[in-house]
């Protein structure tokens, strides 16, 4: 039963998300692939130990062989036997601005990826399908760059202090007022690093005796922040509102584990767009649940700010909801604004509290002034306050690119995860060898993609992830689609049987076990 | 920390045996092993069945009960480093469906092997000892137990 029928009244627009099930043959072949790789890994380790093959890993010195071992060699098994073979698809050095097209330094390896040497050649004009450049503000010329260059010549490059000491520039105050206006909240605070925003502010908001309900696929920064805070963490199935409601009910009925006291606070951690799945959070239902059970909501809009919504205000605007319903709105400036850093927005009392009690406010260096200016200019451009319609055009271009790209890929027969409107497009590869092959074939055809495999994703769900941008023109997308089509035929990646499975029917095992803390 | 991963699962090894298609792959693997052994002209049918049983149990013992830890780094500060894969399954919860499946499959293989070897004495001794080596470590009472300190660290 499609559960949207139950809560359909909360949604003002169709919510189309699907995660097609792995075909059984593909799953079996994937396991066979990993099995063969494991057996060959054991063989190579045996040869390395008996000195038949040269060992290029870090090992202890001869005189230290009798000590307790310094390096865990089994924990490194996956790294040296699987990752090293396809390592050239990651950490590729680029040498130009990561816009719609990027230049990359060519590197070769003569010993199967253990070491790399640069040939000196630069591969020019690679279509960039991997950078988080949703609105195309990663440019080296234009109003944002000129404004940032002017501020650089006026303020210099570094702020040289923390916000609490001498590093609070008037630019920071201007930025925070602008961010608050952009989001529609009372007040906002900006930090120099998006990861640090999450990991340093969640401990300031919750502590021991509080409960955190976090989505299964939350980002590492949210997980780290939750663990650092010392609160109890319970995980609900990805985007599954029945699972969240069950956890909320249990928390309120049973209270804290042994003492049965009520929880001091219940905080729900969700993201706007999940970058590995391309799914959008079911915000209307989360807000309805939050109000019913009187808990707080922390929304991490790292990938959705600027990318969703008719005027780019994020997932709250996409669903037509009010920003006052979300207690803590967090986001980053890295993805859509072409800069670096993160922000937290909310009520004035909350932000004033964070200004004093958050670690990154007190100890971290404040944002660099040219970066602040880049954000101010790009945000004003999106809001239309610079007098042009460039911002609105970019938001619309991104939405059109997203719909077009996803539709074409689905028609070609690939399995694509995620929501129809999300600019993050994961294309399923499944088999370990195809991860390396896809990355290399796409580079040969001058397209740069990001591929991910186990253990970053579940064992049978390795994928290639495309990040669309408003800077991609239709010709670039058509070229990319043509090449993806060719590579898909070459590597036989067109698994789709065109059977759409809505998220609730997704075959997660019904019972999952969590690590108990002893 | 969960460095480089996109989920909050502390130890992915716990869920590998539950994932889609793993049981089918395992059954097909055993079937393939048996067909290969049957194709070798020197082995009679009883010998092929006993060899399948013994090799399967040997492989299962090595991969589930002898190898400890995870082949990748996990953010659990080494809690799983001293545990075999069997002990890591589902974070130590007993009687889950994967554990039941992997307990029953060597028993089924044993029944088939006993039938096809016509309950001959030598084959019986071989098959039973090999079955015991793979069944006893699966008992919940032996969770984390290392007899005589073998394989402790």
XYZ file of C-alpha atoms in Angstrom:
671
model
C 0.000 0.000 0.000
C 1.476 3.319 -0.950
C 1.514 5.251 2.296
C 1.230 8.580 0.530
C -2.434 7.702 0.272
C -2.632 7.901 4.074
C -0.918 11.253 4.499
C -1.506 12.640 1.042
C -3.329 15.676 2.345
C -0.096 17.061 3.750
C 1.601 17.246 0.375
C 0.820 20.090 -1.981
C 2.703 18.571 -4.893
C 3.378 15.030 -6.149
C 6.205 13.266 -4.358
C 7.795 10.764 -6.707
C 10.613 8.821 -5.251
C 11.651 5.364 -6.221
C 14.439 2.937 -5.491
C 14.204 0.057 -7.873
C 15.090 -3.266 -6.340
C 18.366 -4.929 -7.245
C 17.778 -7.644 -9.849
C 18.608 -11.015 -8.271
C 21.043 -12.071 -10.987
C 22.988 -8.844 -10.530
C 23.103 -9.362 -6.760
C 24.417 -12.912 -7.148
C 27.079 -11.806 -9.644
C 28.091 -8.944 -7.339
C 28.683 -11.361 -4.479
C 30.613 -13.670 -6.801
C 32.721 -10.662 -7.792
C 33.507 -9.754 -4.189
C 34.186 -13.433 -3.420
C 36.694 -13.765 -6.258
C 38.373 -10.515 -5.208
C 38.600 -11.768 -1.605
C 40.166 -15.079 -2.666
C 42.676 -13.311 -4.879
C 43.354 -10.931 -2.003
C 44.243 -13.829 0.270
C 46.473 -15.261 -2.467
C 48.315 -11.979 -2.948
C 48.732 -11.530 0.811
C 50.201 -15.032 0.992
C 52.633 -14.200 -1.812
C 53.596 -10.949 -0.133
C 54.229 -12.660 3.175
C 56.449 -15.294 1.599
C 58.328 -12.602 -0.316
C 57.279 -13.960 -3.715
C 55.805 -10.546 -4.406
C 57.119 -7.185 -3.281
C 55.118 -5.715 -0.411
C 54.436 -2.037 -0.955
C 52.500 -1.404 2.204
C 53.828 0.090 5.391
C 55.372 -2.667 7.493
C 57.363 -2.702 10.675
C 61.120 -2.666 10.681
C 62.967 -5.957 11.052
C 64.022 -5.246 14.628
C 60.427 -4.590 15.667
C 58.920 -7.793 14.318
C 58.652 -9.336 17.805
C 56.780 -6.388 19.293
C 53.004 -6.164 19.438
C 52.092 -5.263 15.857
C 51.750 -1.593 15.041
C 49.732 -2.015 11.865
C 46.492 -3.971 11.762
C 46.940 -5.923 8.585
C 43.513 -7.496 8.363
C 41.713 -4.191 8.735
C 43.716 -2.997 5.783
C 42.697 -5.987 3.619
C 39.970 -4.213 1.693
C 42.145 -1.154 1.248
C 45.145 -2.911 -0.291
C 43.353 -5.619 -2.286
C 40.265 -3.864 -3.619
C 40.647 -0.126 -3.222
C 44.236 0.036 -4.512
C 43.243 -1.622 -7.782
C 40.766 1.114 -8.700
C 42.303 3.980 -6.751
C 42.840 6.125 -9.845
C 39.136 7.040 -9.918
C 39.490 9.056 -6.709
C 41.639 11.934 -5.507
C 42.063 13.160 -9.065
C 43.870 16.503 -9.026
C 42.057 19.282 -10.843
C 43.758 22.485 -11.856
C 41.032 24.912 -12.759
C 37.871 26.322 -11.234
C 35.367 23.435 -10.816
C 32.672 24.904 -13.010
C 30.721 23.089 -15.672
C 34.010 22.188 -17.347
C 37.204 21.467 -15.500
C 40.861 20.758 -16.290
C 42.528 17.773 -14.760
C 46.164 16.820 -14.392
C 46.872 13.587 -16.128
C 48.574 10.940 -14.028
C 49.708 7.421 -14.786
C 50.752 4.557 -12.591
C 53.343 1.991 -13.527
C 52.874 -0.241 -10.504
C 49.103 -0.754 -10.508
C 48.096 2.354 -8.578
C 50.538 2.071 -5.695
C 52.305 5.234 -6.864
C 51.300 7.876 -9.384
C 53.434 10.073 -11.609
C 52.253 13.134 -13.477
C 52.863 13.088 -17.190
C 52.786 16.884 -17.227
C 49.841 17.002 -19.605
C 46.640 18.739 -18.546
C 43.381 17.228 -19.794
C 41.286 20.241 -20.674
C 37.534 20.808 -20.679
C 36.295 17.740 -18.924
C 32.535 17.965 -18.395
C 32.211 18.131 -14.641
C 29.421 15.912 -13.348
C 30.899 15.516 -9.891
C 31.276 18.965 -8.295
C 28.612 20.342 -5.967
C 27.967 23.318 -8.137
C 24.179 23.330 -8.245
C 23.645 26.938 -9.283
C 26.847 27.348 -11.209
C 28.463 29.958 -8.961
C 31.873 28.304 -9.201
C 33.148 30.773 -11.774
C 36.391 32.603 -12.271
C 34.813 35.679 -13.848
C 31.582 37.500 -13.107
C 30.054 39.797 -10.480
C 30.710 37.430 -7.549
C 34.369 37.059 -8.407
C 34.834 40.816 -8.900
C 33.183 41.626 -5.581
C 35.281 38.984 -3.813
C 38.478 40.349 -5.398
C 37.611 43.869 -4.209
C 37.000 42.649 -0.658
C 40.261 40.681 -0.836
C 42.180 43.839 -1.642
C 40.384 45.669 1.156
C 40.283 43.131 3.997
C 43.011 40.667 3.056
C 42.636 36.917 2.953
C 42.507 35.919 6.613
C 40.425 37.007 9.576
C 43.192 36.032 12.010
C 40.994 35.486 15.011
C 37.887 33.780 16.299
C 34.469 35.373 16.246
C 34.551 35.991 19.978
C 37.920 37.716 19.984
C 38.962 40.099 17.218
C 37.563 38.243 14.219
C 34.007 39.560 14.051
C 34.010 41.655 10.882
C 31.154 43.857 9.707
C 31.030 41.554 6.706
C 30.067 38.680 9.004
C 27.232 40.684 10.531
C 26.034 41.647 7.054
C 26.169 38.027 5.948
C 24.209 36.796 8.934
C 21.437 39.348 8.470
C 21.264 38.403 4.792
C 21.099 34.673 5.529
C 18.314 35.248 8.057
C 16.371 37.232 5.474
C 17.008 34.591 2.791
C 15.704 31.752 4.919
C 12.831 33.630 6.499
C 14.036 33.105 10.074
C 14.700 35.558 12.872
C 18.447 35.237 13.071
C 21.350 33.224 11.690
C 24.993 32.524 12.389
C 27.694 31.556 9.907
C 30.715 29.303 10.484
C 33.838 28.633 8.458
C 33.281 24.936 7.787
C 30.082 23.027 7.051
C 31.241 19.833 8.760
C 32.261 21.775 11.849
C 28.865 23.500 11.937
C 27.121 20.169 12.480
C 29.664 18.470 14.654
C 30.220 21.421 16.976
C 26.685 22.739 17.327
C 24.710 19.596 18.036
C 26.671 19.085 21.292
C 25.711 22.629 22.254
C 22.024 21.904 21.712
C 21.575 18.477 23.293
C 23.370 16.637 26.044
C 23.062 13.654 28.326
C 19.465 12.785 29.074
C 18.248 13.926 25.679
C 17.208 11.732 22.782
C 18.355 12.095 19.201
C 16.368 10.398 16.448
C 18.559 10.305 13.404
C 17.929 9.017 9.922
C 19.806 5.902 8.852
C 21.677 7.626 6.081
C 22.638 10.839 7.823
C 25.930 12.443 6.972
C 29.071 11.754 8.988
C 29.032 15.289 10.428
C 25.578 14.743 11.952
C 26.627 11.346 13.302
C 29.778 12.811 14.831
C 27.870 15.712 16.375
C 25.281 13.328 17.813
C 27.944 11.068 19.301
C 29.944 13.953 20.744
C 26.901 15.331 22.495
C 26.486 12.319 24.784
C 22.756 12.021 24.103
C 21.076 8.688 23.402
C 20.878 8.057 19.666
C 18.142 6.003 18.021
C 18.110 5.429 14.301
C 14.999 5.232 12.139
C 14.786 3.718 8.680
C 15.616 6.033 5.855
C 12.768 8.498 5.189
C 10.353 6.052 6.792
C 7.740 7.940 8.775
C 6.196 4.821 10.322
C 9.587 3.928 11.791
C 10.025 7.483 13.121
C 6.569 7.521 14.657
C 7.156 4.191 16.354
C 10.399 5.498 17.850
C 8.717 8.685 19.037
C 5.865 6.767 20.637
C 8.242 4.390 22.379
C 10.380 7.271 23.603
C 7.451 9.129 25.110
C 5.788 6.080 26.607
C 8.883 4.438 28.050
C 11.089 7.430 28.782
C 14.787 7.017 29.549
C 16.142 3.429 29.579
C 16.444 2.476 33.250
C 14.974 5.296 35.249
C 11.864 5.768 33.084
C 12.158 9.513 33.522
C 10.908 11.643 30.651
C 13.489 12.689 28.101
C 14.752 16.240 28.516
C 14.562 16.907 24.778
C 13.848 14.894 21.672
C 15.675 16.112 18.577
C 14.961 14.727 15.110
C 17.929 14.965 12.731
C 17.121 14.877 9.034
C 18.709 16.159 5.873
C 17.035 18.060 3.020
C 18.531 16.005 0.213
C 20.518 12.888 1.024
C 23.549 13.123 -1.157
C 24.164 9.427 -1.651
C 20.568 8.441 -2.414
C 19.185 11.533 -4.079
C 16.072 11.320 -1.910
C 14.265 14.294 -0.419
C 13.055 14.182 3.177
C 9.300 13.880 3.725
C 9.185 17.207 5.465
C 5.379 17.715 5.778
C 5.067 14.420 7.620
C 8.116 15.035 9.794
C 6.713 18.408 10.839
C 3.297 16.878 11.557
C 4.955 14.217 13.729
C 7.129 16.787 15.467
C 4.102 18.854 16.405
C 2.095 15.840 17.525
C 4.822 14.471 19.810
C 6.296 17.850 20.820
C 9.874 17.302 19.730
C 12.428 19.489 17.971
C 13.579 19.325 14.378
C 17.100 19.909 13.065
C 17.132 20.143 9.299
C 20.442 19.913 7.473
C 19.952 21.549 4.095
C 23.490 21.072 2.845
C 22.470 19.929 -0.608
C 18.998 21.384 -0.860
C 19.531 25.083 -0.102
C 19.575 26.943 -3.395
C 18.765 23.782 -5.310
C 15.114 23.193 -4.463
C 12.109 25.434 -4.416
C 10.864 27.923 -6.995
C 13.144 30.685 -5.713
C 15.876 28.459 -4.324
C 15.042 28.818 -0.627
C 15.415 25.092 -0.044
C 13.299 22.149 0.918
C 10.954 24.167 3.171
C 9.886 26.268 0.206
C 9.760 23.206 -2.041
C 6.963 21.747 0.095
C 5.303 25.112 0.675
C 5.797 25.036 4.450
C 6.653 27.769 6.892
C 10.264 28.074 8.114
C 8.982 28.685 11.635
C 8.063 25.012 11.923
C 11.684 23.947 11.690
C 13.476 24.701 14.949
C 17.045 24.632 13.694
C 17.727 25.189 10.009
C 21.282 24.332 9.120
C 22.905 24.513 5.725
C 26.175 24.963 3.960
C 27.511 27.550 1.579
C 29.709 25.042 -0.206
C 27.188 23.566 -2.596
C 24.986 26.189 -4.146
C 26.848 29.377 -3.325
C 30.296 28.463 -4.588
C 32.019 29.276 -1.311
C 32.790 27.389 1.891
C 31.183 27.332 5.300
C 27.931 26.611 7.044
C 25.152 28.451 8.798
C 22.513 27.817 11.406
C 19.241 29.736 11.376
C 16.418 29.865 13.872
C 14.880 31.939 16.622
C 16.890 34.838 18.009
C 17.265 33.296 21.489
C 18.632 30.083 19.980
C 21.218 31.842 17.838
C 22.283 34.122 20.681
C 22.787 31.023 22.822
C 24.863 29.404 20.078
C 27.029 32.471 19.724
C 28.249 31.903 23.275
C 28.098 28.150 23.705
C 29.051 26.660 20.364
C 32.602 25.366 20.004
C 33.088 26.624 16.495
C 31.921 30.103 17.472
C 34.389 30.316 20.317
C 37.410 28.426 19.045
C 37.288 28.272 15.261
C 38.685 31.026 13.122
C 36.000 33.120 11.508
C 35.264 32.989 7.813
C 37.652 34.550 5.381
C 36.341 37.936 4.056
C 36.494 37.229 0.288
C 34.561 34.009 0.870
C 31.962 35.965 2.853
C 31.658 38.425 -0.007
C 31.209 35.585 -2.507
C 28.307 34.297 -0.436
C 26.761 37.743 -0.051
C 26.918 38.439 -3.773
C 25.641 35.024 -4.820
C 22.816 35.117 -2.271
C 21.746 38.559 -3.432
C 21.879 37.267 -6.999
C 19.599 34.342 -6.125
C 17.171 36.616 -4.300
C 17.138 39.009 -7.229
C 18.341 41.940 -5.148
C 21.182 42.808 -7.481
C 18.647 44.001 -9.992
C 18.904 41.174 -12.521
C 16.934 37.975 -13.025
C 20.094 35.873 -13.297
C 19.428 34.122 -10.000
C 15.905 33.084 -10.845
C 17.059 31.946 -14.272
C 19.712 29.754 -12.679
C 17.247 28.126 -10.298
C 14.902 27.395 -13.164
C 17.735 26.108 -15.349
C 18.763 23.683 -12.597
C 15.205 22.379 -12.242
C 14.934 21.878 -16.007
C 18.327 20.175 -16.189
C 17.343 17.866 -13.346
C 14.068 16.793 -14.939
C 15.584 16.367 -18.366
C 18.642 14.410 -17.218
C 16.689 12.052 -14.981
C 14.030 11.432 -17.602
C 16.599 10.638 -20.292
C 18.597 8.310 -18.029
C 15.471 6.432 -16.985
C 14.385 6.085 -20.598
C 17.776 4.632 -21.483
C 17.182 1.885 -18.961
C 19.554 2.668 -16.082
C 18.485 2.223 -12.489
C 18.399 5.687 -10.943
C 17.657 6.217 -7.266
C 15.970 9.128 -5.647
C 13.364 11.781 -6.055
C 12.421 13.179 -9.437
C 13.354 16.709 -8.426
C 16.680 16.171 -6.744
C 19.771 17.369 -8.626
C 21.792 14.506 -7.152
C 21.453 11.526 -9.510
C 22.858 8.174 -8.323
C 23.237 5.645 -11.130
C 23.550 2.081 -9.893
C 26.602 0.075 -10.878
C 26.406 -2.802 -8.361
C 29.507 -4.790 -9.291
C 32.932 -3.891 -7.885
C 34.757 -4.103 -11.211
C 32.271 -1.785 -12.862
C 33.061 0.939 -10.323
C 36.617 1.255 -11.608
C 35.638 0.631 -15.209
C 32.943 3.293 -15.200
C 35.214 5.935 -13.710
C 37.991 5.226 -16.202
C 35.765 4.954 -19.280
C 34.057 8.236 -18.481
C 37.426 9.951 -18.055
C 38.556 8.597 -21.419
C 35.487 10.248 -22.910
C 36.249 13.519 -21.102
C 33.558 13.371 -18.452
C 34.420 13.465 -14.768
C 32.163 11.491 -12.420
C 32.273 10.409 -8.795
C 31.876 6.683 -8.115
C 31.285 5.076 -4.721
C 31.391 1.486 -3.531
C 31.357 -0.685 -0.408
C 31.838 0.075 2.513
C 30.589 3.604 1.883
C 27.340 2.136 0.521
C 25.677 -1.215 1.291
C 27.579 -4.109 -0.204
C 25.497 -4.598 -3.336
C 24.647 -0.964 -4.002
C 27.712 0.710 -5.467
C 26.865 3.668 -7.636
C 28.064 6.567 -9.717
C 26.756 9.908 -8.535
C 26.066 12.801 -10.902
C 25.620 16.309 -9.508
C 23.795 18.524 -11.959
C 24.454 22.193 -12.262
C 22.701 25.232 -13.649
C 25.937 25.892 -15.538
C 25.443 22.751 -17.630
C 23.982 23.706 -20.983
C 21.705 21.353 -22.845
C 24.528 20.517 -25.289
C 26.804 19.478 -22.420
C 24.055 17.303 -20.954
C 23.382 15.748 -24.341
C 27.078 14.969 -24.814
C 27.241 13.490 -21.339
C 24.097 11.433 -21.936
C 25.445 10.119 -25.220
C 28.676 9.016 -23.543
C 26.807 7.497 -20.582
C 24.671 5.585 -23.075
C 27.768 4.219 -24.823
C 29.465 3.270 -21.571
C 26.210 1.727 -20.348
C 26.076 -0.499 -23.404
C 29.750 -1.351 -23.133
C 29.551 -2.275 -19.432
C 25.965 -3.598 -19.563
C 24.643 -1.243 -16.916
C 21.072 -1.006 -18.157
C 19.469 -3.152 -15.510
C 16.140 -1.455 -15.168
C 13.046 -3.534 -15.656
C 10.948 -0.375 -15.339
C 9.173 -1.609 -12.250
C 8.790 1.305 -9.863
C 8.913 0.471 -6.154
C 7.925 3.279 -3.746
C 10.186 3.694 -0.746
C 8.093 1.870 1.846
C 8.157 -1.326 -0.166
C 11.908 -1.105 -0.404
C 13.272 -4.443 0.763
C 15.063 -3.457 3.954
C 15.029 -6.352 6.372
C 12.169 -5.795 8.776
C 14.295 -6.151 11.868
C 17.638 -4.434 12.119
C 19.852 -4.844 15.090
C 21.764 -2.009 16.628
C 24.991 -2.001 18.489
C 24.232 -2.116 22.196
C 26.406 -0.024 24.445
C 27.857 -2.090 27.238
C 34.297 8.134 13.122
C 32.299 6.932 10.169
C 34.948 8.258 7.827
C 34.227 7.918 4.154
C 30.887 6.166 4.586
C 27.396 7.358 3.764
C 25.406 5.554 6.453
C 25.442 5.311 10.226
C 25.996 1.563 10.409
C 28.921 0.948 12.715
C 29.950 -2.466 11.400
C 28.670 -3.368 7.898
C 29.840 -6.957 8.439
C 26.855 -7.539 10.705
C 24.411 -7.042 7.866
C 26.256 -8.675 4.974
C 24.605 -12.059 5.446
C 21.143 -10.497 5.506
C 21.470 -8.652 2.229
C 19.514 -9.495 -0.864
C 20.674 -12.545 -2.739
C 23.368 -13.673 -0.300
C 21.642 -16.928 0.646
C 20.975 -17.744 -3.009
C 24.602 -17.047 -3.909
C 25.740 -19.295 -1.087
C 23.461 -22.148 -2.193
C 24.568 -21.760 -5.810
C 28.194 -21.744 -4.679
C 27.775 -25.039 -2.832
C 25.966 -26.489 -5.842
C 28.770 -25.369 -8.159
C 31.375 -26.940 -5.870
C 29.448 -30.203 -5.911
C 29.108 -30.249 -9.691
C 32.824 -29.619 -10.118
C 33.640 -32.479 -7.766
C 31.190 -34.774 -9.506
C 32.813 -34.017 -12.858
C 36.213 -35.301 -11.790
C 36.252 -38.897 -13.136
C 38.334 -40.345 -10.300
C 35.735 -39.689 -7.599
C 32.787 -42.004 -7.152
C 29.475 -40.472 -6.111
C 29.891 -41.191 -2.352
C 33.438 -39.776 -2.410
C 32.218 -36.657 -4.231
C 29.471 -36.075 -1.662
C 31.796 -36.550 1.290
C 34.325 -34.233 -0.313
C 31.640 -31.596 -0.892
C 30.566 -31.829 2.721
C 34.100 -31.684 4.082
C 35.295 -28.860 1.826
C 32.141 -26.852 2.518
C 32.529 -27.261 6.264
C 36.220 -26.408 6.068
C 35.473 -23.225 4.138
C 32.668 -22.294 6.517
C 34.878 -22.866 9.545
C 37.698 -20.753 8.143
C 35.564 -17.814 7.021
C 32.983 -17.738 9.791
C 34.799 -19.070 12.829
C 38.518 -18.620 12.337
C 39.053 -15.238 10.689
C 38.543 -12.439 13.208
C 37.744 -8.770 12.765
C 36.713 -6.847 9.693
C 38.597 -6.341 6.427
C 37.949 -2.608 6.675
C 38.259 -0.080 9.463
C 35.192 0.420 11.622
C 34.396 3.272 13.996
C 33.712 1.027 16.972
C 37.182 1.385 18.513
C 38.043 -2.233 17.875
C 35.102 -3.953 19.590
C 34.774 -6.341 16.658
C 38.499 -6.960 16.206
C 38.559 -10.042 18.408
C 35.236 -11.422 17.219
C 34.823 -13.914 14.415
C 32.349 -13.161 11.643
C 29.790 -15.502 13.215
C 30.006 -13.619 16.504
C 29.688 -10.300 14.685
C 26.485 -11.251 12.842
C 23.618 -8.964 13.896
C 25.729 -7.559 16.713
C 25.669 -10.809 18.688
C 21.896 -11.272 18.780
C 21.229 -15.025 18.715
C 18.663 -16.989 16.670
C 18.248 -14.459 13.880
C 17.229 -15.737 10.448
C 20.733 -15.658 8.976
C 22.113 -17.625 11.898
C 19.341 -20.199 11.570
C 19.964 -20.534 7.841
C 23.683 -21.062 8.230
C 23.130 -23.578 11.030
C 20.631 -25.608 9.022
C 22.513 -25.693 5.726
C 25.462 -27.859 6.891
C 22.923 -30.205 8.504
C 21.035 -30.579 5.226
C 24.296 -31.189 3.414
C 25.117 -33.831 6.031
C 21.809 -35.629 5.452
C 22.363 -35.659 1.728
C 25.942 -36.864 2.105
C 24.900 -39.643 4.504
C 22.221 -40.799 2.084
C 24.463 -40.833 -0.953
C 27.312 -42.611 0.839
C 24.849 -45.341 1.891
C 25.807 -44.831 5.577
C 29.231 -46.406 5.099
C 31.359 -46.386 8.277
C 34.435 -44.412 7.127
C 32.364 -41.823 5.315
C 30.137 -41.546 8.392
C 33.041 -40.799 10.706
C 34.457 -38.194 8.312
C 31.137 -36.467 7.722
C 30.127 -36.407 11.362
C 33.411 -35.000 12.651
C 33.354 -32.345 9.984
C 29.751 -31.459 10.825
C 30.608 -31.169 14.510
C 33.523 -28.814 13.807
C 31.103 -26.485 12.105
C 28.082 -26.868 14.418
C 29.697 -26.569 17.825
C 31.117 -23.030 17.301
C 27.617 -21.870 16.378
C 26.127 -22.692 19.766
C 25.118 -19.538 21.668
C 26.917 -20.835 24.755
C 30.188 -20.688 22.810
C 29.794 -17.004 21.850
C 33.192 -15.435 22.458
C 34.643 -18.616 23.938
C 38.183 -19.539 22.920
C 39.142 -23.069 23.985
C 42.721 -23.335 25.301
C 43.275 -19.735 24.232
C 43.479 -20.741 20.551
C 42.716 -17.823 18.230
C 42.285 -15.430 21.128
C 44.200 -12.431 19.742
